[in-house]
PDB file of C-alpha atoms in Angstrom:
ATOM      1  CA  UNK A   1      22.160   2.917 -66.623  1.00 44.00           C
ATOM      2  CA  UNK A   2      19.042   5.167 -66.664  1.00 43.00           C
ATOM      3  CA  UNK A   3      16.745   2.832 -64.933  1.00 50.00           C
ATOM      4  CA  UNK A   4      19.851   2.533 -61.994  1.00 44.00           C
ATOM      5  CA  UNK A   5      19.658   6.111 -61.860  1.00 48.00           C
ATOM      6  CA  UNK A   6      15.782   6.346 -61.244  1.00 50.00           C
ATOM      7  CA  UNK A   7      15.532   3.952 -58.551  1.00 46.00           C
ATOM      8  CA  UNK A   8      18.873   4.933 -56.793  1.00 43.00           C
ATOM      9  CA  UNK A   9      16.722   8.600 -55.780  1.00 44.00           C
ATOM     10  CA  UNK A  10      14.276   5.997 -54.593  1.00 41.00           C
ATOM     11  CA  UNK A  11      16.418   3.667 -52.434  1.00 38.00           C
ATOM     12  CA  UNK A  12      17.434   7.154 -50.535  1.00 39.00           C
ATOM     13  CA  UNK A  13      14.546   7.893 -49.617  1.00 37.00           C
ATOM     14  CA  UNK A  14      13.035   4.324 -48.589  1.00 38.00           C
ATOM     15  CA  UNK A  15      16.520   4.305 -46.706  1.00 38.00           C
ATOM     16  CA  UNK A  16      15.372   7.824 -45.192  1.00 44.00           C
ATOM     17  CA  UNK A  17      12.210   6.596 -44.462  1.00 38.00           C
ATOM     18  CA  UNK A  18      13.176   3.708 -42.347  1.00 43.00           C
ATOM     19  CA  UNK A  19      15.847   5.908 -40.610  1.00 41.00           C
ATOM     20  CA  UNK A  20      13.267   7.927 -39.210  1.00 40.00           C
ATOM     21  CA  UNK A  21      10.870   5.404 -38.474  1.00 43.00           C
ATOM     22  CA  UNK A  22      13.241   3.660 -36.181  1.00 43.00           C
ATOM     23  CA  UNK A  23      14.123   6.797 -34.773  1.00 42.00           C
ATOM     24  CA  UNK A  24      10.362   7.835 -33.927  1.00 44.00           C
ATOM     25  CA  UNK A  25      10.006   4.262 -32.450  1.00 39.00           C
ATOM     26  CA  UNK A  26      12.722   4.776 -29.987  1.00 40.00           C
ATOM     27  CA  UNK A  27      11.202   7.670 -28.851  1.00 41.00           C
ATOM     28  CA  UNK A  28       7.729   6.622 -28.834  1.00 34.00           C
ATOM     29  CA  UNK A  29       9.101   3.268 -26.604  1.00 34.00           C
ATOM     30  CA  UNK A  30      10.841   5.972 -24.441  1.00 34.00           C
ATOM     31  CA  UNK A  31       7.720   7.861 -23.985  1.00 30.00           C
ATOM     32  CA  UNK A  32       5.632   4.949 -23.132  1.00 31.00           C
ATOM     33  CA  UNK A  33       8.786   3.463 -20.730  1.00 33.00           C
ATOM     34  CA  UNK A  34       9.032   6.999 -18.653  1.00 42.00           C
ATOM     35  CA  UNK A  35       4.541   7.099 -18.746  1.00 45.00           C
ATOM     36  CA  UNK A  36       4.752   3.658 -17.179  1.00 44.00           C
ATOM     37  CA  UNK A  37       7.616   4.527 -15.083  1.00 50.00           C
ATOM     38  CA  UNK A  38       5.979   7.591 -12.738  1.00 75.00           C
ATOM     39  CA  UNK A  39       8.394   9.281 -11.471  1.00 85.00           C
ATOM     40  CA  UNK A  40       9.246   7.992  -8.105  1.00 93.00           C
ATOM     41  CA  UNK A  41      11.369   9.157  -5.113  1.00 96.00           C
ATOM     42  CA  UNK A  42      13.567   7.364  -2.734  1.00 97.00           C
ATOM     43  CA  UNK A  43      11.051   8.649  -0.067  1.00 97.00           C
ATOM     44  CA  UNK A  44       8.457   6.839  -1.950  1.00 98.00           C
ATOM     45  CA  UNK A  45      10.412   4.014  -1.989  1.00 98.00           C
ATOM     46  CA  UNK A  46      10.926   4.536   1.376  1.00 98.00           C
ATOM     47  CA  UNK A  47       7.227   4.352   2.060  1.00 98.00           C
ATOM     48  CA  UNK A  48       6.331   1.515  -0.011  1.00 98.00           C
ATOM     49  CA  UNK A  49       8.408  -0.112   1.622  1.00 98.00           C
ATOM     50  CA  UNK A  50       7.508   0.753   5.046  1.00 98.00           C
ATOM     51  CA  UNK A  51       3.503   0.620   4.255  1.00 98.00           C
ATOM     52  CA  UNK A  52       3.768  -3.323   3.219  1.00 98.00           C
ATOM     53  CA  UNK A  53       5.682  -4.214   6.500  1.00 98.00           C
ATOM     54  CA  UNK A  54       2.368  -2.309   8.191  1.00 98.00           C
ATOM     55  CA  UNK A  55      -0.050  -3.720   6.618  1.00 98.00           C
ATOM     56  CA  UNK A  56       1.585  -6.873   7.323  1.00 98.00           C
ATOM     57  CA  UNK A  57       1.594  -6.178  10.854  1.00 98.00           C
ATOM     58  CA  UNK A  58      -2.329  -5.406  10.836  1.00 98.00           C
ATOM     59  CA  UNK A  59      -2.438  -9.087   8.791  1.00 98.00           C
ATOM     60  CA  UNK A  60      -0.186 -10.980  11.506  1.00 98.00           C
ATOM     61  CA  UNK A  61      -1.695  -9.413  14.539  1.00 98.00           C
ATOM     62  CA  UNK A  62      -5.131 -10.156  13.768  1.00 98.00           C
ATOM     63  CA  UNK A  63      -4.269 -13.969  12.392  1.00 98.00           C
ATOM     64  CA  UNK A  64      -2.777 -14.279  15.957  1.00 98.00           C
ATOM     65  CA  UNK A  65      -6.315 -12.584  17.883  1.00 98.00           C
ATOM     66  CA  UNK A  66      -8.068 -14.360  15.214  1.00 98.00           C
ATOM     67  CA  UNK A  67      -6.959 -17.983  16.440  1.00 98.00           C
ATOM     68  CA  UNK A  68      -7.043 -16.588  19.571  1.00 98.00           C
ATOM     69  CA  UNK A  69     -10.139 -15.323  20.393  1.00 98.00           C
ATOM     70  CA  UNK A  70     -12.226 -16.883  16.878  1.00 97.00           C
ATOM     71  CA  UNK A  71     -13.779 -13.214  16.630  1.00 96.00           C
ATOM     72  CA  UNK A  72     -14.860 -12.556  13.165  1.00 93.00           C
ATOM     73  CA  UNK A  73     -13.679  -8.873  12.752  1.00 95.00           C
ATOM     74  CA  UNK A  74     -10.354 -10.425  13.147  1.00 98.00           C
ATOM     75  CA  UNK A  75     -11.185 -13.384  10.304  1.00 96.00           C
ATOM     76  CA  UNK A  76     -12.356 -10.967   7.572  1.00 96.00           C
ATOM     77  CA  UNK A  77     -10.110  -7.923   8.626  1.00 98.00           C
ATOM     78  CA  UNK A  78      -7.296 -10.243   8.329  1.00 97.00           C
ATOM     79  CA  UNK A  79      -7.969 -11.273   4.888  1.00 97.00           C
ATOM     80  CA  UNK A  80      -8.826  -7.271   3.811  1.00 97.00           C
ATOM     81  CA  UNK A  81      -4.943  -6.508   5.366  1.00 98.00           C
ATOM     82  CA  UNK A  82      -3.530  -9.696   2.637  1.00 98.00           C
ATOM     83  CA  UNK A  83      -5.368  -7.307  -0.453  1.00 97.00           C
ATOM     84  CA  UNK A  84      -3.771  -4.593   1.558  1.00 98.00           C
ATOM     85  CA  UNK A  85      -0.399  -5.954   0.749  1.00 98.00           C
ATOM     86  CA  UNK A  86      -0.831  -7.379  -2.644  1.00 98.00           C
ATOM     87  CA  UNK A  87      -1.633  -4.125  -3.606  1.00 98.00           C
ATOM     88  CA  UNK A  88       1.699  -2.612  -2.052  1.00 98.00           C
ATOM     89  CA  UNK A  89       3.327  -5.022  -3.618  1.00 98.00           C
ATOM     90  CA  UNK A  90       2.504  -4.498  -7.160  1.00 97.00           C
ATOM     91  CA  UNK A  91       3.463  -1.247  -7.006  1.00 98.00           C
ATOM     92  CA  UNK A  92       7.053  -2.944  -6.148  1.00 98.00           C
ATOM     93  CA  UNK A  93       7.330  -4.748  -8.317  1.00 97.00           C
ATOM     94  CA  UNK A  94       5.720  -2.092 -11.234  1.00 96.00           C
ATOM     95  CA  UNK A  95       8.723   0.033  -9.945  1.00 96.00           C
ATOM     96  CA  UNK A  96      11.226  -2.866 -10.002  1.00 96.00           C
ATOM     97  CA  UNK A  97      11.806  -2.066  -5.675  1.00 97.00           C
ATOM     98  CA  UNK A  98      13.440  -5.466  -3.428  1.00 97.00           C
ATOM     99  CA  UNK A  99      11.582  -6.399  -1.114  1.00 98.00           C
ATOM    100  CA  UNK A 100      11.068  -8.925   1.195  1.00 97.00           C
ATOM    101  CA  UNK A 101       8.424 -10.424   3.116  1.00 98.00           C
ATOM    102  CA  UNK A 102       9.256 -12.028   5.987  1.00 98.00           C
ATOM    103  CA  UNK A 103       7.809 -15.028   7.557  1.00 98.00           C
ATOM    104  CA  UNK A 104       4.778 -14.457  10.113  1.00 98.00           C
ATOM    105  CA  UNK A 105       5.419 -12.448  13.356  1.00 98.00           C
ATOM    106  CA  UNK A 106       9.079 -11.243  12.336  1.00 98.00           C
ATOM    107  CA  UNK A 107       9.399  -7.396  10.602  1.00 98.00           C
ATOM    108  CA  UNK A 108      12.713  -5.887   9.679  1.00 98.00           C
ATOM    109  CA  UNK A 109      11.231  -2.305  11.127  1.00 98.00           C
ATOM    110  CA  UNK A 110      12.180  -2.663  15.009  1.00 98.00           C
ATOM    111  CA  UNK A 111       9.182  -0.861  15.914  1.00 98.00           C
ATOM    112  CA  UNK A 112       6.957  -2.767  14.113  1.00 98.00           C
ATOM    113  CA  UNK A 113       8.091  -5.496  15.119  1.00 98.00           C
ATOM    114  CA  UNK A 114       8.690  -4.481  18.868  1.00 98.00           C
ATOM    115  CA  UNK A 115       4.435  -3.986  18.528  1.00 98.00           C
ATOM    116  CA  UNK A 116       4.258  -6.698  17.443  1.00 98.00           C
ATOM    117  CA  UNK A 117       5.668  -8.475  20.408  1.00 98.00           C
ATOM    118  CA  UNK A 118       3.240  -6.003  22.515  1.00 98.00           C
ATOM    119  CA  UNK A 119       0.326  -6.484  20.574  1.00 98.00           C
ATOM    120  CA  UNK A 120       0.569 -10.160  21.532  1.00 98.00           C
ATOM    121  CA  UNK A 121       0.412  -9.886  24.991  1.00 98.00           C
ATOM    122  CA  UNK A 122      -2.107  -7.477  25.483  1.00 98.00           C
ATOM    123  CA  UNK A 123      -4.840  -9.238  22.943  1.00 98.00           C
ATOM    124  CA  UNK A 124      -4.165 -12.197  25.352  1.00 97.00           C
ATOM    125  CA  UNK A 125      -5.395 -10.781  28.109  1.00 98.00           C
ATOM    126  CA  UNK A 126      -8.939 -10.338  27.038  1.00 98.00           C
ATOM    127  CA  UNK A 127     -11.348  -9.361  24.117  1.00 97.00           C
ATOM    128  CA  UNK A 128     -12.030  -5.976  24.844  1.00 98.00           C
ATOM    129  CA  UNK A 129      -8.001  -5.453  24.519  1.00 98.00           C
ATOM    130  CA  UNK A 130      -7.739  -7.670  21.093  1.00 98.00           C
ATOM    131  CA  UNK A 131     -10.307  -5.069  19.956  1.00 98.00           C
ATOM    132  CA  UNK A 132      -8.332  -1.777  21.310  1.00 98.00           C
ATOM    133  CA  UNK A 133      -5.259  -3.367  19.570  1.00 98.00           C
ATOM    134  CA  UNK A 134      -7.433  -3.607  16.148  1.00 98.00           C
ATOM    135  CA  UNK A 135      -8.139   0.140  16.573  1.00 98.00           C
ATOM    136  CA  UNK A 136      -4.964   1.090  17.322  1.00 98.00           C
ATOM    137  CA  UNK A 137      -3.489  -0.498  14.243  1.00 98.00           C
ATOM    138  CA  UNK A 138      -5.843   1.088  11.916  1.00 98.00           C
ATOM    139  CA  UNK A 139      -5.365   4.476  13.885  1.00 98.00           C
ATOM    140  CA  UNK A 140      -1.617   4.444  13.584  1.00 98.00           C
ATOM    141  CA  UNK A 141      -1.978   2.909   9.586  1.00 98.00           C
ATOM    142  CA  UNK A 142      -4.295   5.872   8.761  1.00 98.00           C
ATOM    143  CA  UNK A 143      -2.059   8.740   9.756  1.00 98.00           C
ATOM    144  CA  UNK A 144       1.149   6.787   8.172  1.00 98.00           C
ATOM    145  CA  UNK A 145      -0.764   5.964   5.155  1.00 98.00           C
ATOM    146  CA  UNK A 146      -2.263  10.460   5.113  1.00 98.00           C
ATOM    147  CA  UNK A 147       1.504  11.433   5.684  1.00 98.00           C
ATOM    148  CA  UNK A 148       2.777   9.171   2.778  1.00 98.00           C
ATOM    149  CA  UNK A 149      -0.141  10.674   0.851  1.00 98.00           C
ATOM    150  CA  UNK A 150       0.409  14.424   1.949  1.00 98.00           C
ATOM    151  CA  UNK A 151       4.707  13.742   0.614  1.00 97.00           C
ATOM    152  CA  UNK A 152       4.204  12.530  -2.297  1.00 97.00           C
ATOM    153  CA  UNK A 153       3.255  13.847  -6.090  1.00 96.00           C
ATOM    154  CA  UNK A 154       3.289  10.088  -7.842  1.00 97.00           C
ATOM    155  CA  UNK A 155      -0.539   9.639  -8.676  1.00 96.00           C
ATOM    156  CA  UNK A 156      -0.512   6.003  -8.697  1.00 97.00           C
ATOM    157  CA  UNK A 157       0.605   5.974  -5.229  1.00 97.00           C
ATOM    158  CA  UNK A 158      -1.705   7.959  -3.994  1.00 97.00           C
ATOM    159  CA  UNK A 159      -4.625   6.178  -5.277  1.00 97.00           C
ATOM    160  CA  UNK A 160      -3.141   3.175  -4.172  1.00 98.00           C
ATOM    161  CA  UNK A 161      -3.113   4.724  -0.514  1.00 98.00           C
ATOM    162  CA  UNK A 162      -5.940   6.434  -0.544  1.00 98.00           C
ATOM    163  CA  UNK A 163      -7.603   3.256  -1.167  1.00 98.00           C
ATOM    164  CA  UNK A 164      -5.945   2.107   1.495  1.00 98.00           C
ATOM    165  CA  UNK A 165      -6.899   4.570   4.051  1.00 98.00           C
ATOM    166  CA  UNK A 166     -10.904   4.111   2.742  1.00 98.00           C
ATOM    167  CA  UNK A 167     -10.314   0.382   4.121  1.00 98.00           C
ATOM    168  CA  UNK A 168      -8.466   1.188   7.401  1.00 98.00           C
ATOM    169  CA  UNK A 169     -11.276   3.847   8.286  1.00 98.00           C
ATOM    170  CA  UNK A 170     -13.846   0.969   7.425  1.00 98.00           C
ATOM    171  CA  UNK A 171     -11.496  -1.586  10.045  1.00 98.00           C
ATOM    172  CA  UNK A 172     -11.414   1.102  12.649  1.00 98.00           C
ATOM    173  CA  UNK A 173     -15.370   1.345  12.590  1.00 98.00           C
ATOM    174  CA  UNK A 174     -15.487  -2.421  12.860  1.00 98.00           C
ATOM    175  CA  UNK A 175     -13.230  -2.630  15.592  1.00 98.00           C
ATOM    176  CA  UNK A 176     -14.472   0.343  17.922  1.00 98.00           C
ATOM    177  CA  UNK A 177     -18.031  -1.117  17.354  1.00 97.00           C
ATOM    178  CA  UNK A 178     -16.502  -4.396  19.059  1.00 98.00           C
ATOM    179  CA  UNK A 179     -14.800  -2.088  21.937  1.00 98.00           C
ATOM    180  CA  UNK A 180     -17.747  -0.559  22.448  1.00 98.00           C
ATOM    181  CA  UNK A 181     -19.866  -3.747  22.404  1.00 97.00           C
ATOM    182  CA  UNK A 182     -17.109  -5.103  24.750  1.00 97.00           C
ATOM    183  CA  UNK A 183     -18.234  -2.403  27.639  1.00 97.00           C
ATOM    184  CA  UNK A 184     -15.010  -0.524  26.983  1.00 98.00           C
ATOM    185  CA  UNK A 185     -14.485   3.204  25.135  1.00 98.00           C
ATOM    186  CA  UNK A 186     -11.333   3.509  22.513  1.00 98.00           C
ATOM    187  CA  UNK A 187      -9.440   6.736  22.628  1.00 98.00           C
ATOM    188  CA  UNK A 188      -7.613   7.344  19.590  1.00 98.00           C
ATOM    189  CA  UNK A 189      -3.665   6.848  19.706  1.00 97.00           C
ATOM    190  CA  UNK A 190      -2.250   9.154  16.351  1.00 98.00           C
ATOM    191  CA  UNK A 191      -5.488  10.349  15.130  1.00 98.00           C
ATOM    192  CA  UNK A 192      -6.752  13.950  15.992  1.00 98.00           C
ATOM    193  CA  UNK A 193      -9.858  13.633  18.484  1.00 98.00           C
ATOM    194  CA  UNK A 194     -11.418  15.386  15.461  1.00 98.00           C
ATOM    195  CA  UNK A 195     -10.688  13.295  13.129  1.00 98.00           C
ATOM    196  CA  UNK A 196     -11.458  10.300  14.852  1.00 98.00           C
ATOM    197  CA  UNK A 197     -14.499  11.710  15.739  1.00 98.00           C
ATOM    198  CA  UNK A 198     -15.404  12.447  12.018  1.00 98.00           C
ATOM    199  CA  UNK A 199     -14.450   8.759  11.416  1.00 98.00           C
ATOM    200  CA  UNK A 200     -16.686   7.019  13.635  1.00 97.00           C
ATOM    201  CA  UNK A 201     -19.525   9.134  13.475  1.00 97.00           C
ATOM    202  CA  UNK A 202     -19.669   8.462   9.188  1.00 96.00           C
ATOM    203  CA  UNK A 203     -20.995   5.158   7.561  1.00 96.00           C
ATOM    204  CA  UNK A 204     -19.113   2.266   5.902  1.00 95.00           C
ATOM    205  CA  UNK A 205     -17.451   3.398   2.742  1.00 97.00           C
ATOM    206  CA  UNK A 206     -17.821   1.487  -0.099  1.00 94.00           C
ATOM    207  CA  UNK A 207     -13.906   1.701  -0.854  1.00 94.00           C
ATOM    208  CA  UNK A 208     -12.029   0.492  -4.719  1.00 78.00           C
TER     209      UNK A 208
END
């Protein structure tokens, strides 16, 4: 009976010990669930969304010039707008957002898809316009991509973006440079005349 009474104190606390172990464990695997969880709002939902169905349009678009007019801006840009979306896309899935990616040429936003459609016709009318269409893609995914950026406090999505307005800036250089070589002049569609101007007028960035 005396040795059951000394190690009974020390079963309690063993007992203790392990209590409060798994207690601290659950907490420490809720901490690390909500630090890989960034908080994330429907509007950044919203954008992810909306930002991979862009991107793909810059992709599909310049596939289509690409076979169309064999210009290599279109070639390489093309495969730039594919990193584009696999780095949308991990963000999905990091966030555990459906999505869907649909086949080439068809976009579940109406007005991406309706330019699209446009985008189509024009670049088959000549170069210069398959180059105007390039810079107006990466003019219209800038401002998207700063607005998404400017409404939004998650910090992983606005690296992500960020990064993915370095590259547009870099496609929009590219693709003036072929208007201009074309004998044509590209006036900016959603960017500021300022910014544009500040744009052009700056080197290649060496972008993440």
């Amino acid at each position: 009976m005396k040795d059951l009474k000394n190690i009974f104190p020390v079963i309690i606390v063993l007992f203790s010990l392990a209590f409060f172990t798994a207690c601290n464990k659950e907490d420490t695997n809720e901490t690390l669930n909500q630090n890989n969880t960034e908080f994330l709002s429907e509007e950044d939902k919203k954008a992810l969304l909306f930002m991979l169905e862009e991107e793909k349009l810059a992709r599909d678009t310049y596939a289509y010039l690409n076979n169309l007019w064999s210009i290599n801006q279109f070639k390489n840009i093309k495969n730039s707008e594919q990193t584009h979306m696999d780095a949308i896309e991990k963000l999905l899935i990091k966030y555990n957002i459906d999505y869907t990616i649909l086949p080439v040429g068809q976009f579940e936003n109406k007005e991406l898809q309706d330019f699209y459609n446009q985008f189509k016709i024009d670049g088959s009318v000549s170069k210069e316009n398959a180059f105007q269409i390039g810079a107006t893609i990466e003019d219209l995914d800038i401002v998207d991509l700063q607005e998404f950026i400017a409404a939004t406090s998650n910090t992983t999505l606005i690296d992500v973006f960020e990064n993915l307005v370095c590259g547009s800036r870099n496609h929009l250089r590219s693709f003036v440079k072929g208007v201009t070589n074309s004998g044509g002049v590209y006036t900016p569609q959603f960017l500021t005349q300022e910014e544009y101007n500040s744009i052009i007028t700056s080197s290649q960035e060496q972008c993440n």
